[in-house]
């Protein structure tokens, strides 16, 4: 039986998931371990920094080698965002074709917006590190508002994309409904995260990663029953 015919989402996840995992692993390596307050990671606190005091708390007094480490992690994130954007677009295209639900394709422009927001976010983060390494910290103030807006476009956009996918999942069997519930969590928790509580923001961003995990697991578990029956008939006919 042709595995990829029966599991139509599996091929894309098979190719892209290792890239995502390697990028996550490397970004964790190239990121300081200490995170301020209730934030669960340094890079998350950096992305959601709103004031110069926030960036001072994160970056002041760090050695030059640490800044190079942070910047390496940011460069790795460029590869990460390409991989997850391709995964989301392929999933939307494939699911729209299988379900004949063309409205799912409306999520593709939003994925592109997310991609460019993530790209811009990384550029701003690199600018901020450069300000600190060159001693021009006073220049960070005028870009923090832009960074905050772009960061929320990225994370909020991901919550909306997963809301779209959640609606698609909801009408299926138990596997679909479980995936639907997980994919709905980013949209739900995102409302509470708007208040900028570090703990709630961490919960919100973790729910986005959980939704990606649900999407990948679903990709390997989902079977196209119609194709599966046809493949079984072909196997039986060949045996006869």
JSON list of C-alpha atoms in Angstrom, two decimals:
[
{"chain": "A", "resi": 1, "resn": "UNK", "atom": "CA", "xyz": [0.00, 0.00, 0.00]},
{"chain": "A", "resi": 2, "resn": "UNK", "atom": "CA", "xyz": [1.32, 3.46, -0.95]},
{"chain": "A", "resi": 3, "resn": "UNK", "atom": "CA", "xyz": [1.75, 5.19, 2.41]},
{"chain": "A", "resi": 4, "resn": "UNK", "atom": "CA", "xyz": [1.83, 8.73, 1.04]},
{"chain": "A", "resi": 5, "resn": "UNK", "atom": "CA", "xyz": [-1.34, 8.23, -1.01]},
{"chain": "A", "resi": 6, "resn": "UNK", "atom": "CA", "xyz": [-3.23, 6.99, 2.06]},
{"chain": "A", "resi": 7, "resn": "UNK", "atom": "CA", "xyz": [-1.67, 9.67, 4.32]},
{"chain": "A", "resi": 8, "resn": "UNK", "atom": "CA", "xyz": [-1.79, 12.75, 2.05]},
{"chain": "A", "resi": 9, "resn": "UNK", "atom": "CA", "xyz": [-0.35, 15.17, 4.63]},
{"chain": "A", "resi": 10, "resn": "UNK", "atom": "CA", "xyz": [2.53, 12.94, 5.72]},
{"chain": "A", "resi": 11, "resn": "UNK", "atom": "CA", "xyz": [5.04, 13.78, 2.99]},
{"chain": "A", "resi": 12, "resn": "UNK", "atom": "CA", "xyz": [5.18, 17.50, 3.78]},
{"chain": "A", "resi": 13, "resn": "UNK", "atom": "CA", "xyz": [5.57, 16.84, 7.50]},
{"chain": "A", "resi": 14, "resn": "UNK", "atom": "CA", "xyz": [8.22, 14.20, 6.87]},
{"chain": "A", "resi": 15, "resn": "UNK", "atom": "CA", "xyz": [10.39, 16.71, 5.03]},
{"chain": "A", "resi": 16, "resn": "UNK", "atom": "CA", "xyz": [9.69, 19.86, 7.07]},
{"chain": "A", "resi": 17, "resn": "UNK", "atom": "CA", "xyz": [9.44, 18.57, 10.65]},
{"chain": "A", "resi": 18, "resn": "UNK", "atom": "CA", "xyz": [13.16, 17.66, 10.93]},
{"chain": "A", "resi": 19, "resn": "UNK", "atom": "CA", "xyz": [14.06, 21.18, 9.76]},
{"chain": "A", "resi": 20, "resn": "UNK", "atom": "CA", "xyz": [11.78, 22.71, 12.40]},
{"chain": "A", "resi": 21, "resn": "UNK", "atom": "CA", "xyz": [13.18, 20.49, 15.15]},
{"chain": "A", "resi": 22, "resn": "UNK", "atom": "CA", "xyz": [16.79, 21.25, 14.20]},
{"chain": "A", "resi": 23, "resn": "UNK", "atom": "CA", "xyz": [16.06, 25.00, 14.13]},
{"chain": "A", "resi": 24, "resn": "UNK", "atom": "CA", "xyz": [14.34, 24.86, 17.55]},
{"chain": "A", "resi": 25, "resn": "UNK", "atom": "CA", "xyz": [17.25, 22.89, 18.99]},
{"chain": "A", "resi": 26, "resn": "UNK", "atom": "CA", "xyz": [19.82, 25.32, 17.61]},
{"chain": "A", "resi": 27, "resn": "UNK", "atom": "CA", "xyz": [17.85, 28.40, 18.67]},
{"chain": "A", "resi": 28, "resn": "UNK", "atom": "CA", "xyz": [17.73, 27.03, 22.22]},
{"chain": "A", "resi": 29, "resn": "UNK", "atom": "CA", "xyz": [21.49, 26.53, 22.14]},
{"chain": "A", "resi": 30, "resn": "UNK", "atom": "CA", "xyz": [22.14, 30.03, 20.79]},
{"chain": "A", "resi": 31, "resn": "UNK", "atom": "CA", "xyz": [20.00, 31.80, 23.37]},
{"chain": "A", "resi": 32, "resn": "UNK", "atom": "CA", "xyz": [20.84, 32.86, 26.93]},
{"chain": "A", "resi": 33, "resn": "UNK", "atom": "CA", "xyz": [19.24, 30.55, 29.46]},
{"chain": "A", "resi": 34, "resn": "UNK", "atom": "CA", "xyz": [18.19, 33.26, 31.93]},
{"chain": "A", "resi": 35, "resn": "UNK", "atom": "CA", "xyz": [14.77, 34.83, 31.33]},
{"chain": "A", "resi": 36, "resn": "UNK", "atom": "CA", "xyz": [13.42, 37.76, 33.35]},
{"chain": "A", "resi": 37, "resn": "UNK", "atom": "CA", "xyz": [10.33, 37.50, 35.53]},
{"chain": "A", "resi": 38, "resn": "UNK", "atom": "CA", "xyz": [7.66, 35.07, 34.38]},
{"chain": "A", "resi": 39, "resn": "UNK", "atom": "CA", "xyz": [8.89, 34.78, 30.80]},
{"chain": "A", "resi": 40, "resn": "UNK", "atom": "CA", "xyz": [9.85, 31.22, 29.94]},
{"chain": "A", "resi": 41, "resn": "UNK", "atom": "CA", "xyz": [12.61, 32.12, 27.50]},
{"chain": "A", "resi": 42, "resn": "UNK", "atom": "CA", "xyz": [15.08, 34.92, 26.84]},
{"chain": "A", "resi": 43, "resn": "UNK", "atom": "CA", "xyz": [14.11, 35.34, 23.17]},
{"chain": "A", "resi": 44, "resn": "UNK", "atom": "CA", "xyz": [10.42, 35.60, 24.08]},
{"chain": "A", "resi": 45, "resn": "UNK", "atom": "CA", "xyz": [11.16, 38.38, 26.56]},
{"chain": "A", "resi": 46, "resn": "UNK", "atom": "CA", "xyz": [13.26, 40.07, 23.85]},
{"chain": "A", "resi": 47, "resn": "UNK", "atom": "CA", "xyz": [10.49, 39.87, 21.26]},
{"chain": "A", "resi": 48, "resn": "UNK", "atom": "CA", "xyz": [7.89, 41.33, 23.63]},
{"chain": "A", "resi": 49, "resn": "UNK", "atom": "CA", "xyz": [10.12, 44.06, 25.08]},
{"chain": "A", "resi": 50, "resn": "UNK", "atom": "CA", "xyz": [8.16, 47.33, 25.19]},
{"chain": "A", "resi": 51, "resn": "UNK", "atom": "CA", "xyz": [10.46, 49.82, 26.89]},
{"chain": "A", "resi": 52, "resn": "UNK", "atom": "CA", "xyz": [14.14, 50.68, 27.05]},
{"chain": "A", "resi": 53, "resn": "UNK", "atom": "CA", "xyz": [14.06, 49.40, 30.63]},
{"chain": "A", "resi": 54, "resn": "UNK", "atom": "CA", "xyz": [12.94, 46.01, 29.29]},
{"chain": "A", "resi": 55, "resn": "UNK", "atom": "CA", "xyz": [15.85, 45.83, 26.86]},
{"chain": "A", "resi": 56, "resn": "UNK", "atom": "CA", "xyz": [18.27, 47.12, 29.51]},
{"chain": "A", "resi": 57, "resn": "UNK", "atom": "CA", "xyz": [17.18, 44.31, 31.82]},
{"chain": "A", "resi": 58, "resn": "UNK", "atom": "CA", "xyz": [17.91, 41.80, 29.07]},
{"chain": "A", "resi": 59, "resn": "UNK", "atom": "CA", "xyz": [20.99, 43.19, 27.36]},
{"chain": "A", "resi": 60, "resn": "UNK", "atom": "CA", "xyz": [22.91, 45.60, 29.58]},
{"chain": "A", "resi": 61, "resn": "UNK", "atom": "CA", "xyz": [26.23, 44.25, 30.72]},
{"chain": "A", "resi": 62, "resn": "UNK", "atom": "CA", "xyz": [26.24, 41.21, 28.45]},
{"chain": "A", "resi": 63, "resn": "UNK", "atom": "CA", "xyz": [29.68, 40.32, 27.00]},
{"chain": "A", "resi": 64, "resn": "UNK", "atom": "CA", "xyz": [30.28, 40.65, 23.26]},
{"chain": "A", "resi": 65, "resn": "UNK", "atom": "CA", "xyz": [30.38, 36.86, 22.87]},
{"chain": "A", "resi": 66, "resn": "UNK", "atom": "CA", "xyz": [26.84, 36.61, 24.26]},
{"chain": "A", "resi": 67, "resn": "UNK", "atom": "CA", "xyz": [25.59, 39.15, 21.73]},
{"chain": "A", "resi": 68, "resn": "UNK", "atom": "CA", "xyz": [27.11, 37.10, 18.93]},
{"chain": "A", "resi": 69, "resn": "UNK", "atom": "CA", "xyz": [25.34, 34.04, 20.33]},
{"chain": "A", "resi": 70, "resn": "UNK", "atom": "CA", "xyz": [22.00, 35.89, 20.42]},
{"chain": "A", "resi": 71, "resn": "UNK", "atom": "CA", "xyz": [22.47, 37.12, 16.85]},
{"chain": "A", "resi": 72, "resn": "UNK", "atom": "CA", "xyz": [23.29, 33.59, 15.65]},
{"chain": "A", "resi": 73, "resn": "UNK", "atom": "CA", "xyz": [20.01, 32.40, 17.16]},
{"chain": "A", "resi": 74, "resn": "UNK", "atom": "CA", "xyz": [18.16, 35.17, 15.35]},
{"chain": "A", "resi": 75, "resn": "UNK", "atom": "CA", "xyz": [19.76, 34.20, 12.02]},
{"chain": "A", "resi": 76, "resn": "UNK", "atom": "CA", "xyz": [18.69, 30.58, 12.59]},
{"chain": "A", "resi": 77, "resn": "UNK", "atom": "CA", "xyz": [15.14, 31.86, 13.10]},
{"chain": "A", "resi": 78, "resn": "UNK", "atom": "CA", "xyz": [15.11, 33.03, 9.46]},
{"chain": "A", "resi": 79, "resn": "UNK", "atom": "CA", "xyz": [15.31, 29.37, 8.43]},
{"chain": "A", "resi": 80, "resn": "UNK", "atom": "CA", "xyz": [12.70, 28.42, 11.02]},
{"chain": "A", "resi": 81, "resn": "UNK", "atom": "CA", "xyz": [10.15, 30.91, 9.73]},
{"chain": "A", "resi": 82, "resn": "UNK", "atom": "CA", "xyz": [10.64, 29.76, 6.13]},
{"chain": "A", "resi": 83, "resn": "UNK", "atom": "CA", "xyz": [10.02, 26.15, 7.19]},
{"chain": "A", "resi": 84, "resn": "UNK", "atom": "CA", "xyz": [6.89, 26.77, 9.25]},
{"chain": "A", "resi": 85, "resn": "UNK", "atom": "CA", "xyz": [5.45, 29.11, 6.61]},
{"chain": "A", "resi": 86, "resn": "UNK", "atom": "CA", "xyz": [5.87, 26.43, 3.93]},
{"chain": "A", "resi": 87, "resn": "UNK", "atom": "CA", "xyz": [4.28, 23.86, 6.27]},
{"chain": "A", "resi": 88, "resn": "UNK", "atom": "CA", "xyz": [1.22, 26.04, 6.88]},
{"chain": "A", "resi": 89, "resn": "UNK", "atom": "CA", "xyz": [0.77, 26.92, 3.20]},
{"chain": "A", "resi": 90, "resn": "UNK", "atom": "CA", "xyz": [1.09, 23.29, 2.08]},
{"chain": "A", "resi": 91, "resn": "UNK", "atom": "CA", "xyz": [-1.38, 22.18, 4.75]},
{"chain": "A", "resi": 92, "resn": "UNK", "atom": "CA", "xyz": [-3.93, 24.82, 3.72]},
{"chain": "A", "resi": 93, "resn": "UNK", "atom": "CA", "xyz": [-3.58, 23.95, 0.03]},
{"chain": "A", "resi": 94, "resn": "UNK", "atom": "CA", "xyz": [-3.81, 20.19, 0.64]},
{"chain": "A", "resi": 95, "resn": "UNK", "atom": "CA", "xyz": [-6.74, 20.43, 3.05]},
{"chain": "A", "resi": 96, "resn": "UNK", "atom": "CA", "xyz": [-8.61, 22.78, 0.70]},
{"chain": "A", "resi": 97, "resn": "UNK", "atom": "CA", "xyz": [-8.18, 20.28, -2.14]},
{"chain": "A", "resi": 98, "resn": "UNK", "atom": "CA", "xyz": [-9.22, 17.24, -0.11]},
{"chain": "A", "resi": 99, "resn": "UNK", "atom": "CA", "xyz": [-12.25, 18.86, 1.51]},
{"chain": "A", "resi": 100, "resn": "UNK", "atom": "CA", "xyz": [-13.27, 21.04, -1.46]},
{"chain": "A", "resi": 101, "resn": "UNK", "atom": "CA", "xyz": [-13.27, 23.95, 1.00]},
{"chain": "A", "resi": 102, "resn": "UNK", "atom": "CA", "xyz": [-11.71, 26.72, -1.02]},
{"chain": "A", "resi": 103, "resn": "UNK", "atom": "CA", "xyz": [-12.19, 29.20, 1.84]},
{"chain": "A", "resi": 104, "resn": "UNK", "atom": "CA", "xyz": [-9.17, 27.62, 3.50]},
{"chain": "A", "resi": 105, "resn": "UNK", "atom": "CA", "xyz": [-7.00, 29.23, 0.82]},
{"chain": "A", "resi": 106, "resn": "UNK", "atom": "CA", "xyz": [-7.84, 32.59, 2.38]},
{"chain": "A", "resi": 107, "resn": "UNK", "atom": "CA", "xyz": [-5.34, 31.67, 5.09]},
{"chain": "A", "resi": 108, "resn": "UNK", "atom": "CA", "xyz": [-2.42, 31.74, 2.65]},
{"chain": "A", "resi": 109, "resn": "UNK", "atom": "CA", "xyz": [-2.17, 35.57, 2.35]},
{"chain": "A", "resi": 110, "resn": "UNK", "atom": "CA", "xyz": [-2.21, 35.72, 6.15]},
{"chain": "A", "resi": 111, "resn": "UNK", "atom": "CA", "xyz": [0.69, 33.25, 6.31]},
{"chain": "A", "resi": 112, "resn": "UNK", "atom": "CA", "xyz": [2.63, 35.55, 3.98]},
{"chain": "A", "resi": 113, "resn": "UNK", "atom": "CA", "xyz": [1.86, 38.52, 6.26]},
{"chain": "A", "resi": 114, "resn": "UNK", "atom": "CA", "xyz": [3.13, 36.47, 9.21]},
{"chain": "A", "resi": 115, "resn": "UNK", "atom": "CA", "xyz": [6.28, 35.59, 7.30]},
{"chain": "A", "resi": 116, "resn": "UNK", "atom": "CA", "xyz": [7.11, 39.22, 6.53]},
{"chain": "A", "resi": 117, "resn": "UNK", "atom": "CA", "xyz": [6.26, 40.25, 10.10]},
{"chain": "A", "resi": 118, "resn": "UNK", "atom": "CA", "xyz": [8.62, 37.58, 11.46]},
{"chain": "A", "resi": 119, "resn": "UNK", "atom": "CA", "xyz": [11.31, 38.68, 9.00]},
{"chain": "A", "resi": 120, "resn": "UNK", "atom": "CA", "xyz": [10.90, 42.32, 10.08]},
{"chain": "A", "resi": 121, "resn": "UNK", "atom": "CA", "xyz": [10.89, 41.32, 13.75]},
{"chain": "A", "resi": 122, "resn": "UNK", "atom": "CA", "xyz": [14.27, 39.64, 13.33]},
{"chain": "A", "resi": 123, "resn": "UNK", "atom": "CA", "xyz": [15.68, 42.71, 11.61]},
{"chain": "A", "resi": 124, "resn": "UNK", "atom": "CA", "xyz": [14.55, 44.88, 14.52]},
{"chain": "A", "resi": 125, "resn": "UNK", "atom": "CA", "xyz": [16.02, 42.46, 17.07]},
{"chain": "A", "resi": 126, "resn": "UNK", "atom": "CA", "xyz": [19.35, 42.56, 15.24]},
{"chain": "A", "resi": 127, "resn": "UNK", "atom": "CA", "xyz": [19.22, 46.37, 15.20]},
{"chain": "A", "resi": 128, "resn": "UNK", "atom": "CA", "xyz": [18.66, 46.45, 18.95]},
{"chain": "A", "resi": 129, "resn": "UNK", "atom": "CA", "xyz": [21.60, 44.14, 19.65]},
{"chain": "A", "resi": 130, "resn": "UNK", "atom": "CA", "xyz": [23.72, 46.34, 17.39]},
{"chain": "A", "resi": 131, "resn": "UNK", "atom": "CA", "xyz": [22.72, 49.44, 19.37]},
{"chain": "A", "resi": 132, "resn": "UNK", "atom": "CA", "xyz": [23.93, 47.78, 22.57]},
{"chain": "A", "resi": 133, "resn": "UNK", "atom": "CA", "xyz": [27.17, 46.47, 21.13]},
{"chain": "A", "resi": 134, "resn": "UNK", "atom": "CA", "xyz": [28.01, 49.90, 19.67]},
{"chain": "A", "resi": 135, "resn": "UNK", "atom": "CA", "xyz": [26.94, 51.83, 22.76]},
{"chain": "A", "resi": 136, "resn": "UNK", "atom": "CA", "xyz": [24.04, 53.72, 21.13]},
{"chain": "A", "resi": 137, "resn": "UNK", "atom": "CA", "xyz": [21.33, 52.38, 23.43]},
{"chain": "A", "resi": 138, "resn": "UNK", "atom": "CA", "xyz": [19.32, 55.61, 23.26]},
{"chain": "A", "resi": 139, "resn": "UNK", "atom": "CA", "xyz": [18.35, 54.69, 19.69]},
{"chain": "A", "resi": 140, "resn": "UNK", "atom": "CA", "xyz": [16.26, 51.69, 20.80]},
{"chain": "A", "resi": 141, "resn": "UNK", "atom": "CA", "xyz": [13.34, 53.77, 22.01]},
{"chain": "A", "resi": 142, "resn": "UNK", "atom": "CA", "xyz": [12.02, 54.74, 18.58]},
{"chain": "A", "resi": 143, "resn": "UNK", "atom": "CA", "xyz": [11.95, 51.16, 17.25]},
{"chain": "A", "resi": 144, "resn": "UNK", "atom": "CA", "xyz": [10.40, 49.40, 20.24]},
{"chain": "A", "resi": 145, "resn": "UNK", "atom": "CA", "xyz": [6.85, 50.44, 19.33]},
{"chain": "A", "resi": 146, "resn": "UNK", "atom": "CA", "xyz": [7.36, 49.09, 15.82]},
{"chain": "A", "resi": 147, "resn": "UNK", "atom": "CA", "xyz": [8.84, 45.89, 17.22]},
{"chain": "A", "resi": 148, "resn": "UNK", "atom": "CA", "xyz": [5.83, 45.47, 19.53]},
{"chain": "A", "resi": 149, "resn": "UNK", "atom": "CA", "xyz": [3.35, 45.90, 16.66]},
{"chain": "A", "resi": 150, "resn": "UNK", "atom": "CA", "xyz": [5.23, 43.52, 14.35]},
{"chain": "A", "resi": 151, "resn": "UNK", "atom": "CA", "xyz": [5.60, 40.91, 17.08]},
{"chain": "A", "resi": 152, "resn": "UNK", "atom": "CA", "xyz": [1.86, 40.92, 17.70]},
{"chain": "A", "resi": 153, "resn": "UNK", "atom": "CA", "xyz": [1.12, 40.75, 13.97]},
{"chain": "A", "resi": 154, "resn": "UNK", "atom": "CA", "xyz": [3.24, 37.58, 13.84]},
{"chain": "A", "resi": 155, "resn": "UNK", "atom": "CA", "xyz": [1.87, 35.83, 16.92]},
{"chain": "A", "resi": 156, "resn": "UNK", "atom": "CA", "xyz": [-1.70, 37.11, 16.44]},
{"chain": "A", "resi": 157, "resn": "UNK", "atom": "CA", "xyz": [-1.59, 36.08, 12.79]},
{"chain": "A", "resi": 158, "resn": "UNK", "atom": "CA", "xyz": [-0.54, 32.57, 13.76]},
{"chain": "A", "resi": 159, "resn": "UNK", "atom": "CA", "xyz": [-3.45, 32.40, 16.23]},
{"chain": "A", "resi": 160, "resn": "UNK", "atom": "CA", "xyz": [-5.89, 33.36, 13.44]},
{"chain": "A", "resi": 161, "resn": "UNK", "atom": "CA", "xyz": [-4.40, 30.85, 10.98]},
{"chain": "A", "resi": 162, "resn": "UNK", "atom": "CA", "xyz": [-4.82, 28.10, 13.56]},
{"chain": "A", "resi": 163, "resn": "UNK", "atom": "CA", "xyz": [-8.38, 29.29, 14.19]},
{"chain": "A", "resi": 164, "resn": "UNK", "atom": "CA", "xyz": [-9.07, 28.75, 10.48]},
{"chain": "A", "resi": 165, "resn": "UNK", "atom": "CA", "xyz": [-7.53, 25.28, 10.68]},
{"chain": "A", "resi": 166, "resn": "UNK", "atom": "CA", "xyz": [-9.53, 24.61, 13.87]},
{"chain": "A", "resi": 167, "resn": "UNK", "atom": "CA", "xyz": [-12.78, 25.30, 12.01]},
{"chain": "A", "resi": 168, "resn": "UNK", "atom": "CA", "xyz": [-11.69, 22.89, 9.26]},
{"chain": "A", "resi": 169, "resn": "UNK", "atom": "CA", "xyz": [-10.88, 20.18, 11.82]},
{"chain": "A", "resi": 170, "resn": "UNK", "atom": "CA", "xyz": [-14.05, 20.58, 13.88]},
{"chain": "A", "resi": 171, "resn": "UNK", "atom": "CA", "xyz": [-16.42, 18.80, 11.52]},
{"chain": "A", "resi": 172, "resn": "UNK", "atom": "CA", "xyz": [-14.44, 15.56, 11.45]},
{"chain": "A", "resi": 173, "resn": "UNK", "atom": "CA", "xyz": [-14.08, 12.55, 13.74]},
{"chain": "A", "resi": 174, "resn": "UNK", "atom": "CA", "xyz": [-12.52, 12.44, 17.23]},
{"chain": "A", "resi": 175, "resn": "UNK", "atom": "CA", "xyz": [-9.02, 12.93, 15.83]},
{"chain": "A", "resi": 176, "resn": "UNK", "atom": "CA", "xyz": [-10.13, 16.03, 13.98]},
{"chain": "A", "resi": 177, "resn": "UNK", "atom": "CA", "xyz": [-11.98, 17.39, 17.02]},
{"chain": "A", "resi": 178, "resn": "UNK", "atom": "CA", "xyz": [-8.98, 16.87, 19.29]},
{"chain": "A", "resi": 179, "resn": "UNK", "atom": "CA", "xyz": [-6.74, 18.68, 16.79]},
{"chain": "A", "resi": 180, "resn": "UNK", "atom": "CA", "xyz": [-9.44, 21.37, 16.48]},
{"chain": "A", "resi": 181, "resn": "UNK", "atom": "CA", "xyz": [-9.43, 22.00, 20.23]},
{"chain": "A", "resi": 182, "resn": "UNK", "atom": "CA", "xyz": [-5.64, 22.32, 20.35]},
{"chain": "A", "resi": 183, "resn": "UNK", "atom": "CA", "xyz": [-5.58, 24.63, 17.33]},
{"chain": "A", "resi": 184, "resn": "UNK", "atom": "CA", "xyz": [-8.26, 26.82, 18.94]},
{"chain": "A", "resi": 185, "resn": "UNK", "atom": "CA", "xyz": [-6.16, 27.41, 22.08]},
{"chain": "A", "resi": 186, "resn": "UNK", "atom": "CA", "xyz": [-3.87, 30.10, 20.57]},
{"chain": "A", "resi": 187, "resn": "UNK", "atom": "CA", "xyz": [-6.86, 32.22, 19.55]},
{"chain": "A", "resi": 188, "resn": "UNK", "atom": "CA", "xyz": [-8.47, 31.82, 22.99]},
{"chain": "A", "resi": 189, "resn": "UNK", "atom": "CA", "xyz": [-5.33, 32.47, 25.04]},
{"chain": "A", "resi": 190, "resn": "UNK", "atom": "CA", "xyz": [-4.34, 35.32, 22.71]},
{"chain": "A", "resi": 191, "resn": "UNK", "atom": "CA", "xyz": [-7.15, 37.49, 24.07]},
{"chain": "A", "resi": 192, "resn": "UNK", "atom": "CA", "xyz": [-5.75, 37.23, 27.59]},
{"chain": "A", "resi": 193, "resn": "UNK", "atom": "CA", "xyz": [-2.17, 37.74, 26.36]},
{"chain": "A", "resi": 194, "resn": "UNK", "atom": "CA", "xyz": [-3.01, 41.16, 24.92]},
{"chain": "A", "resi": 195, "resn": "UNK", "atom": "CA", "xyz": [-2.62, 42.56, 28.44]},
{"chain": "A", "resi": 196, "resn": "UNK", "atom": "CA", "xyz": [1.12, 41.80, 28.16]},
{"chain": "A", "resi": 197, "resn": "UNK", "atom": "CA", "xyz": [1.37, 39.67, 31.29]},
{"chain": "A", "resi": 198, "resn": "UNK", "atom": "CA", "xyz": [4.64, 37.71, 30.83]},
{"chain": "A", "resi": 199, "resn": "UNK", "atom": "CA", "xyz": [3.07, 34.52, 32.21]},
{"chain": "A", "resi": 200, "resn": "UNK", "atom": "CA", "xyz": [0.01, 34.71, 29.94]},
{"chain": "A", "resi": 201, "resn": "UNK", "atom": "CA", "xyz": [2.19, 35.60, 26.94]},
{"chain": "A", "resi": 202, "resn": "UNK", "atom": "CA", "xyz": [4.29, 32.51, 27.63]},
{"chain": "A", "resi": 203, "resn": "UNK", "atom": "CA", "xyz": [1.14, 30.38, 27.83]},
{"chain": "A", "resi": 204, "resn": "UNK", "atom": "CA", "xyz": [-0.11, 31.90, 24.59]},
{"chain": "A", "resi": 205, "resn": "UNK", "atom": "CA", "xyz": [3.11, 31.29, 22.65]},
{"chain": "A", "resi": 206, "resn": "UNK", "atom": "CA", "xyz": [3.36, 27.74, 24.04]},
{"chain": "A", "resi": 207, "resn": "UNK", "atom": "CA", "xyz": [-0.18, 27.12, 22.75]},
{"chain": "A", "resi": 208, "resn": "UNK", "atom": "CA", "xyz": [0.99, 28.15, 19.27]},
{"chain": "A", "resi": 209, "resn": "UNK", "atom": "CA", "xyz": [3.78, 25.58, 19.41]},
{"chain": "A", "resi": 210, "resn": "UNK", "atom": "CA", "xyz": [1.26, 23.01, 20.69]},
{"chain": "A", "resi": 211, "resn": "UNK", "atom": "CA", "xyz": [-0.92, 23.75, 17.66]},
{"chain": "A", "resi": 212, "resn": "UNK", "atom": "CA", "xyz": [2.05, 23.17, 15.35]},
{"chain": "A", "resi": 213, "resn": "UNK", "atom": "CA", "xyz": [2.66, 19.88, 17.15]},
{"chain": "A", "resi": 214, "resn": "UNK", "atom": "CA", "xyz": [-0.99, 18.86, 16.72]},
{"chain": "A", "resi": 215, "resn": "UNK", "atom": "CA", "xyz": [-0.80, 19.72, 13.03]},
{"chain": "A", "resi": 216, "resn": "UNK", "atom": "CA", "xyz": [2.29, 17.57, 12.51]},
{"chain": "A", "resi": 217, "resn": "UNK", "atom": "CA", "xyz": [0.95, 14.59, 14.49]},
{"chain": "A", "resi": 218, "resn": "UNK", "atom": "CA", "xyz": [-2.35, 14.81, 12.60]},
{"chain": "A", "resi": 219, "resn": "UNK", "atom": "CA", "xyz": [-0.43, 14.79, 9.32]},
{"chain": "A", "resi": 220, "resn": "UNK", "atom": "CA", "xyz": [0.96, 11.34, 10.10]},
{"chain": "A", "resi": 221, "resn": "UNK", "atom": "CA", "xyz": [-2.23, 9.91, 11.64]},
{"chain": "A", "resi": 222, "resn": "UNK", "atom": "CA", "xyz": [-4.84, 11.07, 9.12]},
{"chain": "A", "resi": 223, "resn": "UNK", "atom": "CA", "xyz": [-5.79, 8.49, 6.52]},
{"chain": "A", "resi": 224, "resn": "UNK", "atom": "CA", "xyz": [-7.81, 9.15, 3.38]},
{"chain": "A", "resi": 225, "resn": "UNK", "atom": "CA", "xyz": [-10.34, 6.33, 3.74]},
{"chain": "A", "resi": 226, "resn": "UNK", "atom": "CA", "xyz": [-11.44, 6.46, 0.09]},
{"chain": "A", "resi": 227, "resn": "UNK", "atom": "CA", "xyz": [-7.88, 6.12, -1.20]},
{"chain": "A", "resi": 228, "resn": "UNK", "atom": "CA", "xyz": [-7.16, 3.45, 1.42]},
{"chain": "A", "resi": 229, "resn": "UNK", "atom": "CA", "xyz": [-10.06, 1.32, 0.19]},
{"chain": "A", "resi": 230, "resn": "UNK", "atom": "CA", "xyz": [-8.89, 1.69, -3.41]},
{"chain": "A", "resi": 231, "resn": "UNK", "atom": "CA", "xyz": [-5.35, 0.71, -2.44]},
{"chain": "A", "resi": 232, "resn": "UNK", "atom": "CA", "xyz": [-6.63, -2.36, -0.60]},
{"chain": "A", "resi": 233, "resn": "UNK", "atom": "CA", "xyz": [-8.69, -3.40, -3.62]},
{"chain": "A", "resi": 234, "resn": "UNK", "atom": "CA", "xyz": [-5.62, -3.06, -5.84]},
{"chain": "A", "resi": 235, "resn": "UNK", "atom": "CA", "xyz": [-3.61, -5.24, -3.47]},
{"chain": "A", "resi": 236, "resn": "UNK", "atom": "CA", "xyz": [-6.34, -7.88, -3.40]},
{"chain": "A", "resi": 237, "resn": "UNK", "atom": "CA", "xyz": [-6.68, -7.85, -7.19]},
{"chain": "A", "resi": 238, "resn": "UNK", "atom": "CA", "xyz": [-2.91, -8.26, -7.60]},
{"chain": "A", "resi": 239, "resn": "UNK", "atom": "CA", "xyz": [-2.94, -11.22, -5.27]},
{"chain": "A", "resi": 240, "resn": "UNK", "atom": "CA", "xyz": [-5.77, -12.84, -7.19]}
]
